[in-house]
mmCIF file of C-alpha atoms in Angstrom:
data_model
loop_
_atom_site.group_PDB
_atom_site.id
_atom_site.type_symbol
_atom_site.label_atom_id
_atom_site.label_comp_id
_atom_site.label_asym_id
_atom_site.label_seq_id
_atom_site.Cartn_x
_atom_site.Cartn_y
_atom_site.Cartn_z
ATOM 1 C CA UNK A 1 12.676 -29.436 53.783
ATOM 2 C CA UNK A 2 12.925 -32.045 51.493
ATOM 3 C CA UNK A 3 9.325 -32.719 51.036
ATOM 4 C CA UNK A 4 8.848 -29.248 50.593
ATOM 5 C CA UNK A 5 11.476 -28.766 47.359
ATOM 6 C CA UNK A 6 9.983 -32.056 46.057
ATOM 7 C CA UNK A 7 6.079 -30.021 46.477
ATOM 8 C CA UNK A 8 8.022 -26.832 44.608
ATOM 9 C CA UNK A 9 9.247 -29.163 41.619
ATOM 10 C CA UNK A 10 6.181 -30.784 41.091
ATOM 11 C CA UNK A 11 4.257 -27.516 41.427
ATOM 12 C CA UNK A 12 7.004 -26.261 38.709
ATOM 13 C CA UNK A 13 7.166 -29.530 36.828
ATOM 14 C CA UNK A 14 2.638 -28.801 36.666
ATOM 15 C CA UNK A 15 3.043 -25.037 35.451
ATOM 16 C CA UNK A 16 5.707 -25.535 32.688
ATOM 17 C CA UNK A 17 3.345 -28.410 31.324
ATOM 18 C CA UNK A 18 0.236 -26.684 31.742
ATOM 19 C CA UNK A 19 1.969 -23.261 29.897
ATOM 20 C CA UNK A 20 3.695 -26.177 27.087
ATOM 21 C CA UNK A 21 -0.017 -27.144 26.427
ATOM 22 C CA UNK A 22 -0.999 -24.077 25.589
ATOM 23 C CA UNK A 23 1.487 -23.110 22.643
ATOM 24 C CA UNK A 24 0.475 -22.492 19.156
ATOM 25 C CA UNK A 25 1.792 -25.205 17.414
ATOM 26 C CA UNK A 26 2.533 -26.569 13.967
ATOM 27 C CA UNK A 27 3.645 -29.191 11.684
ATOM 28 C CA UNK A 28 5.887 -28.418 8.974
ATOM 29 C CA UNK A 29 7.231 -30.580 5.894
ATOM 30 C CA UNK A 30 9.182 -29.294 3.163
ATOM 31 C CA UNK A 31 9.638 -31.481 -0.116
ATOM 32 C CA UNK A 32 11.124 -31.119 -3.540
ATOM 33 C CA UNK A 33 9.135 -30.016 -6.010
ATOM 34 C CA UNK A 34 11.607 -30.227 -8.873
ATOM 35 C CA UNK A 35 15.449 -29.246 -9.041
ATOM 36 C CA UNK A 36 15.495 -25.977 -6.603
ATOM 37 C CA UNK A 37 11.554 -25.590 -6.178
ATOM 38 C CA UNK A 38 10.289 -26.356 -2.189
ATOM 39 C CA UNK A 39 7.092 -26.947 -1.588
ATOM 40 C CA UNK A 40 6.309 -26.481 2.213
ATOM 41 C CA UNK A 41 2.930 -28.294 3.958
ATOM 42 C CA UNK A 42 1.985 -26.698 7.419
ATOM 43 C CA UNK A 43 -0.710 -28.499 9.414
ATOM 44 C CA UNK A 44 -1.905 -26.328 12.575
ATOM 45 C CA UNK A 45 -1.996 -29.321 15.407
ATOM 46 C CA UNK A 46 -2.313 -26.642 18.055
ATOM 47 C CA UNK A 47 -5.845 -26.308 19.954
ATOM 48 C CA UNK A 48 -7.316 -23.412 18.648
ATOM 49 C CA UNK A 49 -6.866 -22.009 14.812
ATOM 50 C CA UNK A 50 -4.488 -19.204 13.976
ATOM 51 C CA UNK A 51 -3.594 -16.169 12.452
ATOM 52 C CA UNK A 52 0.154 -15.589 12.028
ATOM 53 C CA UNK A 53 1.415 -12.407 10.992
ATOM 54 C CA UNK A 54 2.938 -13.468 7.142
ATOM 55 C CA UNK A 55 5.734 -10.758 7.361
ATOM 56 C CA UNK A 56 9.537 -12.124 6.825
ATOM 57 C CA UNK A 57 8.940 -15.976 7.503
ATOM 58 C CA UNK A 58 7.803 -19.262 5.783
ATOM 59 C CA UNK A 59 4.342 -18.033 5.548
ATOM 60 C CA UNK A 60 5.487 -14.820 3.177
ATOM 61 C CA UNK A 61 4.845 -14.980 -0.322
ATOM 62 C CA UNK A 62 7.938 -13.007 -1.287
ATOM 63 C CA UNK A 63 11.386 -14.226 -1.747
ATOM 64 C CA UNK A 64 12.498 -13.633 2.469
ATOM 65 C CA UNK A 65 14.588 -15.923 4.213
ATOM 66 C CA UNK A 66 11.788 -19.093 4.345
ATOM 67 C CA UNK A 67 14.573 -21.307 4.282
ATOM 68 C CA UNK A 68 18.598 -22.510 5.422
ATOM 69 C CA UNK A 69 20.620 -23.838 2.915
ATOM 70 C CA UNK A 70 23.727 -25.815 3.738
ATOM 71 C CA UNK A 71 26.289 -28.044 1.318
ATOM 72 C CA UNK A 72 25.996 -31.319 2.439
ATOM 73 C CA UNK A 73 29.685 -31.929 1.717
ATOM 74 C CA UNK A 74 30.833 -29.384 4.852
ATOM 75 C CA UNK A 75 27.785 -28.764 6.030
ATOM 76 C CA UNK A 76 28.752 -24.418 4.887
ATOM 77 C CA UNK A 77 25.586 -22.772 5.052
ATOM 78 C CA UNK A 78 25.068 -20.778 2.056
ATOM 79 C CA UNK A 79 24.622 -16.430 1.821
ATOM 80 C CA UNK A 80 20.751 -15.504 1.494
ATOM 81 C CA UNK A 81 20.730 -13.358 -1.521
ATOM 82 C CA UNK A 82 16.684 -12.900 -1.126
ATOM 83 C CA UNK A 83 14.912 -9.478 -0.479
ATOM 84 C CA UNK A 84 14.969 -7.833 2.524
ATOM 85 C CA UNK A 85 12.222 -5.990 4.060
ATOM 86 C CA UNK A 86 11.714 -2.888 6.167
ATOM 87 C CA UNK A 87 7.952 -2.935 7.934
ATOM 88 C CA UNK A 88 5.790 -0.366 8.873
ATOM 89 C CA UNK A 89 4.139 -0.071 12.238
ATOM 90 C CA UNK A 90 1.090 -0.893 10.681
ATOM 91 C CA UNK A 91 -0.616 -4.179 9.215
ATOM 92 C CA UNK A 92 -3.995 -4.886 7.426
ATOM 93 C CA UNK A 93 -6.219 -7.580 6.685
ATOM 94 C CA UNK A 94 -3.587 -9.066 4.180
ATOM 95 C CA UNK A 95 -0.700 -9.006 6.535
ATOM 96 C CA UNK A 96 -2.275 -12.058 8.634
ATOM 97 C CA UNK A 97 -2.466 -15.878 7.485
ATOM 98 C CA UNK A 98 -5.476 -17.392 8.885
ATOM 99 C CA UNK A 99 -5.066 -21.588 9.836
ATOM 100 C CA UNK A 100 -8.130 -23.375 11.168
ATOM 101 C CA UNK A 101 -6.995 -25.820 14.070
ATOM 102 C CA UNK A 102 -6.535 -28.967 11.735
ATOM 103 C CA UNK A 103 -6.232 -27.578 8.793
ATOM 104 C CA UNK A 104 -3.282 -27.787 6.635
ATOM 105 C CA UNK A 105 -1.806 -24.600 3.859
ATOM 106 C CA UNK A 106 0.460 -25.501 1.123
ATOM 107 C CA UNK A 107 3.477 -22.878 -0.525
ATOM 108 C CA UNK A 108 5.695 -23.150 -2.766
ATOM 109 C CA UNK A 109 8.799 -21.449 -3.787
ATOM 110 C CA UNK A 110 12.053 -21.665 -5.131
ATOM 111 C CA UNK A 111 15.583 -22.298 -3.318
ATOM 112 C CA UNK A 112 17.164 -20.610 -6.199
ATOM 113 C CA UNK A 113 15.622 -17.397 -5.715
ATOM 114 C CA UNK A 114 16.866 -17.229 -2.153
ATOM 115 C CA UNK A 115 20.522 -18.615 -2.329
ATOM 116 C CA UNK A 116 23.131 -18.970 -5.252
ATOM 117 C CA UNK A 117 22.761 -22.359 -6.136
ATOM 118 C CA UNK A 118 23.976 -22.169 -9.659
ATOM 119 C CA UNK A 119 27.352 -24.206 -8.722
ATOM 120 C CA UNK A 120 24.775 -27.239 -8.747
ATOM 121 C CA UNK A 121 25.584 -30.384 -6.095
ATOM 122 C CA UNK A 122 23.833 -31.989 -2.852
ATOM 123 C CA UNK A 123 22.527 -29.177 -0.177
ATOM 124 C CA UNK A 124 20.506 -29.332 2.684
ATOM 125 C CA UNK A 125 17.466 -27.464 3.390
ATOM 126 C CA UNK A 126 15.337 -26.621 6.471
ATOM 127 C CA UNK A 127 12.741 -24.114 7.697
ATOM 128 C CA UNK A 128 13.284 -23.019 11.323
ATOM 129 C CA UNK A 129 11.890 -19.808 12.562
ATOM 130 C CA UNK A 130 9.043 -17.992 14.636
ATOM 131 C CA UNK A 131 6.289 -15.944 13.242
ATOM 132 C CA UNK A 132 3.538 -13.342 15.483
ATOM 133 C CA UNK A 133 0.079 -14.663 16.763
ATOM 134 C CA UNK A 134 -2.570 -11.817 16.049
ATOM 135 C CA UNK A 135 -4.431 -11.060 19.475
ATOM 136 C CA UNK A 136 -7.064 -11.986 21.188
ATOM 137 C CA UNK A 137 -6.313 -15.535 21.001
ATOM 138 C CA UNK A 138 -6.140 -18.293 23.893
ATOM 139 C CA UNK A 139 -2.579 -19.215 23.441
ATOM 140 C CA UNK A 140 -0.390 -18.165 26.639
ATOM 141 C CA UNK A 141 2.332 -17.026 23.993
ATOM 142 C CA UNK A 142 1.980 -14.769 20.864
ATOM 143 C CA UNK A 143 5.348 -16.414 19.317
ATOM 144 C CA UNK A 144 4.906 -19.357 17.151
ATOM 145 C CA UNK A 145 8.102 -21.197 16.727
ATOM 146 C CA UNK A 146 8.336 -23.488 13.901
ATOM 147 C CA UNK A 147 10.849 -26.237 12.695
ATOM 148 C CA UNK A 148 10.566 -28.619 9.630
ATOM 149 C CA UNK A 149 12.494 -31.717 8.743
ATOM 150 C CA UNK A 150 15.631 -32.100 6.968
ATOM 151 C CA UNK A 151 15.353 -31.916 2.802
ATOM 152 C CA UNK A 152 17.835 -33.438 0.934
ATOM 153 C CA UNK A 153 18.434 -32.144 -2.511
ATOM 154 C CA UNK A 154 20.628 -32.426 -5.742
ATOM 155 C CA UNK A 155 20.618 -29.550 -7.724
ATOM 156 C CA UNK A 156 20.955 -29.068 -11.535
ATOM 157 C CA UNK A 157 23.783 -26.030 -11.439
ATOM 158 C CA UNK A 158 22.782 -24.965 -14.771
ATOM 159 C CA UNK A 159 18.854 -24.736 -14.019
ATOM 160 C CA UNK A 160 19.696 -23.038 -11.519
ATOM 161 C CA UNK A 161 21.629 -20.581 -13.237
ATOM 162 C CA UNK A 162 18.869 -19.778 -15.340
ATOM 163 C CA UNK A 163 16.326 -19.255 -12.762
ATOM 164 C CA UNK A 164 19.278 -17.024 -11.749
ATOM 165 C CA UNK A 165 19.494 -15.256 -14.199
ATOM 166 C CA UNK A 166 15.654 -14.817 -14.599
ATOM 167 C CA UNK A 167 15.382 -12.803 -11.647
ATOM 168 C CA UNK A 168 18.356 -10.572 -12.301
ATOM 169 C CA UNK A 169 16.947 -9.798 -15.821
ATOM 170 C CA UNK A 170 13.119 -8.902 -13.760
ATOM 171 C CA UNK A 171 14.814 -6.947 -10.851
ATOM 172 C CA UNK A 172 16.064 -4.558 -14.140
ATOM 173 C CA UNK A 173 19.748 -5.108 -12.497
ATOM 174 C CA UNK A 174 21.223 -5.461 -15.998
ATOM 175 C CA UNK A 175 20.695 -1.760 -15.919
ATOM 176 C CA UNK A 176 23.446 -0.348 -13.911
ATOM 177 C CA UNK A 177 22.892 2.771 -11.764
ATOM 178 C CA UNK A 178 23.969 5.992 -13.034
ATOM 179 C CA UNK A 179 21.049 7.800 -10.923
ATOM 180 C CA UNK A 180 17.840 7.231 -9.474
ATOM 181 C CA UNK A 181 15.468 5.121 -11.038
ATOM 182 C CA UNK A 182 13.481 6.699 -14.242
ATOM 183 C CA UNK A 183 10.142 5.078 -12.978
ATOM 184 C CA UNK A 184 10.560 7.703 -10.281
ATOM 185 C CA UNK A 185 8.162 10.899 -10.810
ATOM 186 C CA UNK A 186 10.474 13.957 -10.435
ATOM 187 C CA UNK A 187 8.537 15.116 -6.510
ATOM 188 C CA UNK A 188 9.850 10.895 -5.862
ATOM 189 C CA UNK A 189 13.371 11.673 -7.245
ATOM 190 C CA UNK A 190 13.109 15.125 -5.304
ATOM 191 C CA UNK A 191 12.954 13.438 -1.706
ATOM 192 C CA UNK A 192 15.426 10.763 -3.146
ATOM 193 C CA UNK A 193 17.951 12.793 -3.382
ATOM 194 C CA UNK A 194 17.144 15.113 -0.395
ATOM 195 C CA UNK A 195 17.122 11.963 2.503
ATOM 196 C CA UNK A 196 20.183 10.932 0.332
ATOM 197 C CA UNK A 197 22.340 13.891 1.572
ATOM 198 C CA UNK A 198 20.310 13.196 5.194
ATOM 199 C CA UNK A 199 21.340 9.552 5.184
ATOM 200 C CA UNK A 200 24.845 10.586 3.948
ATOM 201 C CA UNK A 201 25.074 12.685 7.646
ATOM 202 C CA UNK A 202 23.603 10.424 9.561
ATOM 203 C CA UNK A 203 26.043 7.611 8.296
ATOM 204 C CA UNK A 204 28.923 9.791 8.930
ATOM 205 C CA UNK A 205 27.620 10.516 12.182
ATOM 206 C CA UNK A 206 27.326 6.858 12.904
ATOM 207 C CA UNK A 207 30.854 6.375 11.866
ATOM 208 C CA UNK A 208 32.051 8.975 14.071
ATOM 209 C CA UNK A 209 29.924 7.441 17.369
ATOM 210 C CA UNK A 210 31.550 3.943 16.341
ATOM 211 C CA UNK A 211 34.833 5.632 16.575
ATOM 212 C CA UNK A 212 34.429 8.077 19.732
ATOM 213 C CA UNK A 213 32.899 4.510 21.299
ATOM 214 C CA UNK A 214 30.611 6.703 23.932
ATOM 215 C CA UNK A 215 28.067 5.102 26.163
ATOM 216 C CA UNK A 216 25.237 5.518 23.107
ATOM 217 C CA UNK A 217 27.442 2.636 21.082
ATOM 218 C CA UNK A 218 27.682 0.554 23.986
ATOM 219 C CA UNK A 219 23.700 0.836 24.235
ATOM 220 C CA UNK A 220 23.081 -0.240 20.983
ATOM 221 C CA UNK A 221 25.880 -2.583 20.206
ATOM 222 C CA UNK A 222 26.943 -4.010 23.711
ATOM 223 C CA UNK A 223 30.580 -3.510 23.890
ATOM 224 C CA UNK A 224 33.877 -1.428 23.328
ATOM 225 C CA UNK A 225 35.624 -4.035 21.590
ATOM 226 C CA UNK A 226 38.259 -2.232 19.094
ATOM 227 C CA UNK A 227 37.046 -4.827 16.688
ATOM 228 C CA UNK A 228 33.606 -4.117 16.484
ATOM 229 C CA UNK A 229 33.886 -0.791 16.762
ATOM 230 C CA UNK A 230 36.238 -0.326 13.197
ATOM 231 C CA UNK A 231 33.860 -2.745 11.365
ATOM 232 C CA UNK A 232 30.344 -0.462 12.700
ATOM 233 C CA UNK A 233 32.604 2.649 11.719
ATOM 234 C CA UNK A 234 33.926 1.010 8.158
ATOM 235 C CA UNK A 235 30.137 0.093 7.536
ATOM 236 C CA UNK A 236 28.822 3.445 7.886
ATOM 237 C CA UNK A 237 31.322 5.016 6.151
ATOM 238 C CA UNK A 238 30.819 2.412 3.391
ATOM 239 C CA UNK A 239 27.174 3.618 3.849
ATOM 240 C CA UNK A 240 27.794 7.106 3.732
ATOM 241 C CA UNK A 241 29.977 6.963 0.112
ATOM 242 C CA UNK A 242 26.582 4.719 -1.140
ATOM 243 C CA UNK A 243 24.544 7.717 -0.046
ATOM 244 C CA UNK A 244 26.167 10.089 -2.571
ATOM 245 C CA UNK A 245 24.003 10.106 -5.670
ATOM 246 C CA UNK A 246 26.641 8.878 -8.504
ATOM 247 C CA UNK A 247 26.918 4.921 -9.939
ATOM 248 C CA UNK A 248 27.377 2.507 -6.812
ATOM 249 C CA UNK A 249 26.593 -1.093 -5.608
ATOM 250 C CA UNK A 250 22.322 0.314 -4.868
ATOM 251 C CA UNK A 251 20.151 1.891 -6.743
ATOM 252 C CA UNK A 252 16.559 3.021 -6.046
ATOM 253 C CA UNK A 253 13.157 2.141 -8.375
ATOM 254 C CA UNK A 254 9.911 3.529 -7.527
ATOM 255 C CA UNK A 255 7.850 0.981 -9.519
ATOM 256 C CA UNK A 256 7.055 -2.419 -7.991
ATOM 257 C CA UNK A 257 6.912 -4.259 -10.579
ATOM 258 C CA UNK A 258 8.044 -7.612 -7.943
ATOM 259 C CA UNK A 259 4.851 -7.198 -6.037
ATOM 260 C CA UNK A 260 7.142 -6.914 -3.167
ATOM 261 C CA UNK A 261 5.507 -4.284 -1.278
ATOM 262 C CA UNK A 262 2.685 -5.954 0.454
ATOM 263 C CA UNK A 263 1.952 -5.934 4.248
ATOM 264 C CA UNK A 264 2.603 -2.437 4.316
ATOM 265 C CA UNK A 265 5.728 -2.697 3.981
ATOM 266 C CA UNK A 266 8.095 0.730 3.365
ATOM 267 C CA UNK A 267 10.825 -0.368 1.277
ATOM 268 C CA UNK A 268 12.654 -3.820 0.036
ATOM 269 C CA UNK A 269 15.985 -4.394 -1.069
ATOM 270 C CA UNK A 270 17.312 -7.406 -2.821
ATOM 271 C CA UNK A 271 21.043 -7.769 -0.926
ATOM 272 C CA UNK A 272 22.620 -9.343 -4.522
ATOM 273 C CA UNK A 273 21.490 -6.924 -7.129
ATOM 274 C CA UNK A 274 21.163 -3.752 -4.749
ATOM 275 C CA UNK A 275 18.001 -2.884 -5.771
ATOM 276 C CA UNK A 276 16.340 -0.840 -3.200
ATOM 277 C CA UNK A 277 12.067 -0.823 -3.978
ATOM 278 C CA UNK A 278 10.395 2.253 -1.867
ATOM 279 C CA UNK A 279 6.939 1.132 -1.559
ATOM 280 C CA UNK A 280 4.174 3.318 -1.211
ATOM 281 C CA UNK A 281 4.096 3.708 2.170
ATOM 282 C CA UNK A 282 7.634 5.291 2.345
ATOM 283 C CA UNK A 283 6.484 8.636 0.768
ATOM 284 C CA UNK A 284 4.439 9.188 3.736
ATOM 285 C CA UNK A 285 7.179 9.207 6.308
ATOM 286 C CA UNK A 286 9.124 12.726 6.911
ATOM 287 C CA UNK A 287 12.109 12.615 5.258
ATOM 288 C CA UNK A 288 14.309 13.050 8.544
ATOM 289 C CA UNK A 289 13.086 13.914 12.199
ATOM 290 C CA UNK A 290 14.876 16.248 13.675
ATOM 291 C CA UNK A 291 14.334 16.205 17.201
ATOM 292 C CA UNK A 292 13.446 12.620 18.561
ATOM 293 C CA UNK A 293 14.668 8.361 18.220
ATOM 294 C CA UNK A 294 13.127 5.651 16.554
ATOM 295 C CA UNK A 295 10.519 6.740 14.680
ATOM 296 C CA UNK A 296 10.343 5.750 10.778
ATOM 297 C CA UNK A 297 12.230 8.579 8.644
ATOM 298 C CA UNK A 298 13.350 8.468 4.740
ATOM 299 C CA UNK A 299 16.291 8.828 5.515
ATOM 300 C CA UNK A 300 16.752 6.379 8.667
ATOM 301 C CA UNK A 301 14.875 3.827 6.051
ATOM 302 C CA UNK A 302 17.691 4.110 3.417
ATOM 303 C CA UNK A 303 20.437 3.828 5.852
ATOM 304 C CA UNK A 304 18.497 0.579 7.098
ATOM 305 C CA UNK A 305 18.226 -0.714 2.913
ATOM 306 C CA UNK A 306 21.848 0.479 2.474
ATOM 307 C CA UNK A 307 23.339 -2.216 5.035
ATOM 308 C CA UNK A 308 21.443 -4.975 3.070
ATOM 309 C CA UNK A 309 23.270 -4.566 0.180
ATOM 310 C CA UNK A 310 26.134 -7.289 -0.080
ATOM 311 C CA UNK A 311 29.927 -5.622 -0.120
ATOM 312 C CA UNK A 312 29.234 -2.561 1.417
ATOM 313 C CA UNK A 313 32.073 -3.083 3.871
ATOM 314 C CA UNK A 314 31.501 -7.342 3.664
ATOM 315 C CA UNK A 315 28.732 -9.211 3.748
ATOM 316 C CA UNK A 316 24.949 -7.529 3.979
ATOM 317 C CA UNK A 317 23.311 -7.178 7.492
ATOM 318 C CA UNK A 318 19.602 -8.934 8.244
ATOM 319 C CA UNK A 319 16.969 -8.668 9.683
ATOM 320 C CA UNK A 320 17.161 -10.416 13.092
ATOM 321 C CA UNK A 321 13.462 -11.897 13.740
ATOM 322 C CA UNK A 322 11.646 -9.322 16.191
ATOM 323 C CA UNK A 323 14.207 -7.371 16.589
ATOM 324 C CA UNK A 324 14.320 -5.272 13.084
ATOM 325 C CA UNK A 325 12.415 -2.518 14.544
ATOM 326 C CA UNK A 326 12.709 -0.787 17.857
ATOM 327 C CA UNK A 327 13.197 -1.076 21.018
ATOM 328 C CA UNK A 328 13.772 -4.754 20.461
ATOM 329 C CA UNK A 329 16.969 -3.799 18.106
ATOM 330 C CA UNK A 330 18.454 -2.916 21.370
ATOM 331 C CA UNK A 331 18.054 -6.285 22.774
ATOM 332 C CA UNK A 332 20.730 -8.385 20.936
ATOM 333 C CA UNK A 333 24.268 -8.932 21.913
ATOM 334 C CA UNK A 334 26.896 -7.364 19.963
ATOM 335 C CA UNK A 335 27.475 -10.261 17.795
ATOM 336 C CA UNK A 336 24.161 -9.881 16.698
ATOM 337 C CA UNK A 337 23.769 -6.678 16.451
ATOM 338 C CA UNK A 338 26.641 -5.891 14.003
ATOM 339 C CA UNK A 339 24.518 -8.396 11.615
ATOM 340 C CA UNK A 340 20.974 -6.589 12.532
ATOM 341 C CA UNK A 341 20.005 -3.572 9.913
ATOM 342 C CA UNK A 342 17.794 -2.087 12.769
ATOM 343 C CA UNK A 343 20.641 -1.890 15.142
ATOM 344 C CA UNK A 344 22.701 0.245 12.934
ATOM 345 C CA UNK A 345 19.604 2.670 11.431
ATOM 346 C CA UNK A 346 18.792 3.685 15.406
ATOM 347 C CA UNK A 347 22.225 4.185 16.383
ATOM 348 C CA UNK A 348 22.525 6.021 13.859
ATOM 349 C CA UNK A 349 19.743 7.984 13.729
ATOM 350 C CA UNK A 350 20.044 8.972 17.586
ATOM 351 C CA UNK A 351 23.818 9.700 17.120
ATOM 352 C CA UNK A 352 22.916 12.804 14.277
ATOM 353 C CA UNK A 353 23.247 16.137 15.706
ATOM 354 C CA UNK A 354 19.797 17.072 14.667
ATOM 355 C CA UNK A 355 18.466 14.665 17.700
ATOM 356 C CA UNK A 356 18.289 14.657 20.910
ATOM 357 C CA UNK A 357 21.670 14.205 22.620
ATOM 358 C CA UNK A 358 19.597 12.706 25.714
ATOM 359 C CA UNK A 359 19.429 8.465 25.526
ATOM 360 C CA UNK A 360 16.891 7.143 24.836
ATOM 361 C CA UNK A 361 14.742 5.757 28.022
ATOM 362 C CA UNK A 362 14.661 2.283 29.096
#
């Protein structure tokens, strides 16, 4: 018997090594390039070359969470105050990053862009995450995990500011919200407002779902904990008052004048400044389905953007990595999924009387 366990471990022991040898790997270094700026070198050491879907990770040119931040004096990691982005189901050419096996590619961005670093001091900084493998490749796994080293960094608090206040001034956000963007054409502002009074339903009908607690929340969200139940049905209620078209913490623009809607993406919203972008793509969706779950609607989309955008009912949600789109939204445990735009958007959009009152299937 013993001879035989031993034969099972080392069989085991064999399989694990043989699977570990066949992971997409690479080697990432982050240095300072100057007060706040990064610069980020990533050498594919794996076997074969790459192509790694860009979308939300180091490898994305826009200003998503590439990075952690932390204060070196407590080690508090700081609030991402970057964009946030909603993905079709669709990519092109330009959504992939191809690496040759050996080969190294170089980015560059800035730390201020992502977090508020304007008090100035010592932080930390490090680039953890995973990113898709496009198919047919010979890796065993599609997921390519990545991890950097530890930066070190002192940070001019008044540089800072002004890079700060650079992007505030670009986003337009000195312009408070009294109504829709003007860059919108008037058939834009039309559908606006129309999956405004949609999302404005569907929020309520969230908040009511988080209240009744019914086996639907306990699908999405993983438990009847009083707890997480008031702050899901404060969030959507917070999201349903956003929803009515009058000044708030959001507005909407039309024009993307960031260059923020590549990878055909459907909409991006910048937590800090609540500017919701609705990219091309996003005029092509319906603007609510009435009779099925988890498909891409105008209206689902804004009640996604709307939970992005910081003090609607606390901090803004995210968008947890491979599960901001469904049925992986379903997959995280409450904790989670109280932080996860996705979550929230599905539940709600399954919980509006216009769907189906069937669950989903799993």
């Amino acid at each position: 018997m013993k001879f035989l366990l031993q034969v099972l471990l080392a069989v085991f022991a064999a399989a694990q090594a043989s699977t570990s040898g066949h992971l997409p790997k690479v080697d990432v270094k982050i240095t300072s390039a100057g007060n706040t700026a990064i610069r980020a070198s990533i050498t594919n050491i794996g076997e074969y070359d790459l192509s790694i879907k860009k979308l939300n990770s180091l490898f994305d040119s826009r200003n998503v969470r590439k990075i952690d931040v932390n204060a070196t004096a407590d080690g508090t990691p700081l609030v991402f105050e970057g964009s946030s982005i909603v993905p079709s189901h669709r990519t092109d050419a330009g959504s992939w990053l191809r690496i040759a096996k050996g080969d190294v590619f170089v980015t560059e961005f800035d730390a201020a862009d992502l977090y508020d670093l304007s008090p100035g001091g010592n932080y930390t900084v490090k680039a953890e995450g995973t990113a898709f493998i496009e198919p047919p490749t010979a890796y065993t796994d599609l997921q390519l995990n990545y991890s950097s080293n530890t930066l070190y960094i002192q940070v001019d608090g008044a540089e800072a500011a002004k890079r700060k206040a650079a992007g505030l001034s670009a986003t337009g956000r000195l312009v408070t919200r009294a109504e829709i963007g003007a860059d919108c054409s008037d058939e834009q502002k039309g559908k606006i407002r129309q999956a405004l009074h949609y999302c404005r339903l569907m929020a309520w009908s969230g908040a009511r779902g988080a209240e009744d607690a019914d086996e639907r929340f306990f699908y999405y969200f993983h438990t009847f904990e009083r707890v997480v139940r008031d702050h899901v049905r404060c969030k959507f209620l917070a999201v349903a008052e956003e929803c009515q078209e009058r000044p708030g913490k959001s507005w909407f623009t039309c024009l993307d004048s960031q260059l923020q809607c590549q990878y055909n993406t459907l909409a991006v919203t910048n937590p800090r400044t609540g500017l919701i972008t609705l990219c091309d793509f996003a005029w092509q969706l319906r603007l609510v389905y009435t009779n099925v779950c988890h498909d891409d609607d105008l209206a689902t989309t804004l009640i996604h953007e709307m939970t992005h955008v910081n003090g609607l009912h606390g901090s803004a949600t995210n968008d947890v990595y491979r599960h901001d789109k469904w049925p992986k939204c379903k997959d995280l445990d409450w904790f989670r999924s109280v932080n996860n735009a996705e979550t929230y958007a599905s539940f709600a959009q399954c919980k509006s009387p216009a769907r189906s009152p069937q669950l989903p299937r799993w």
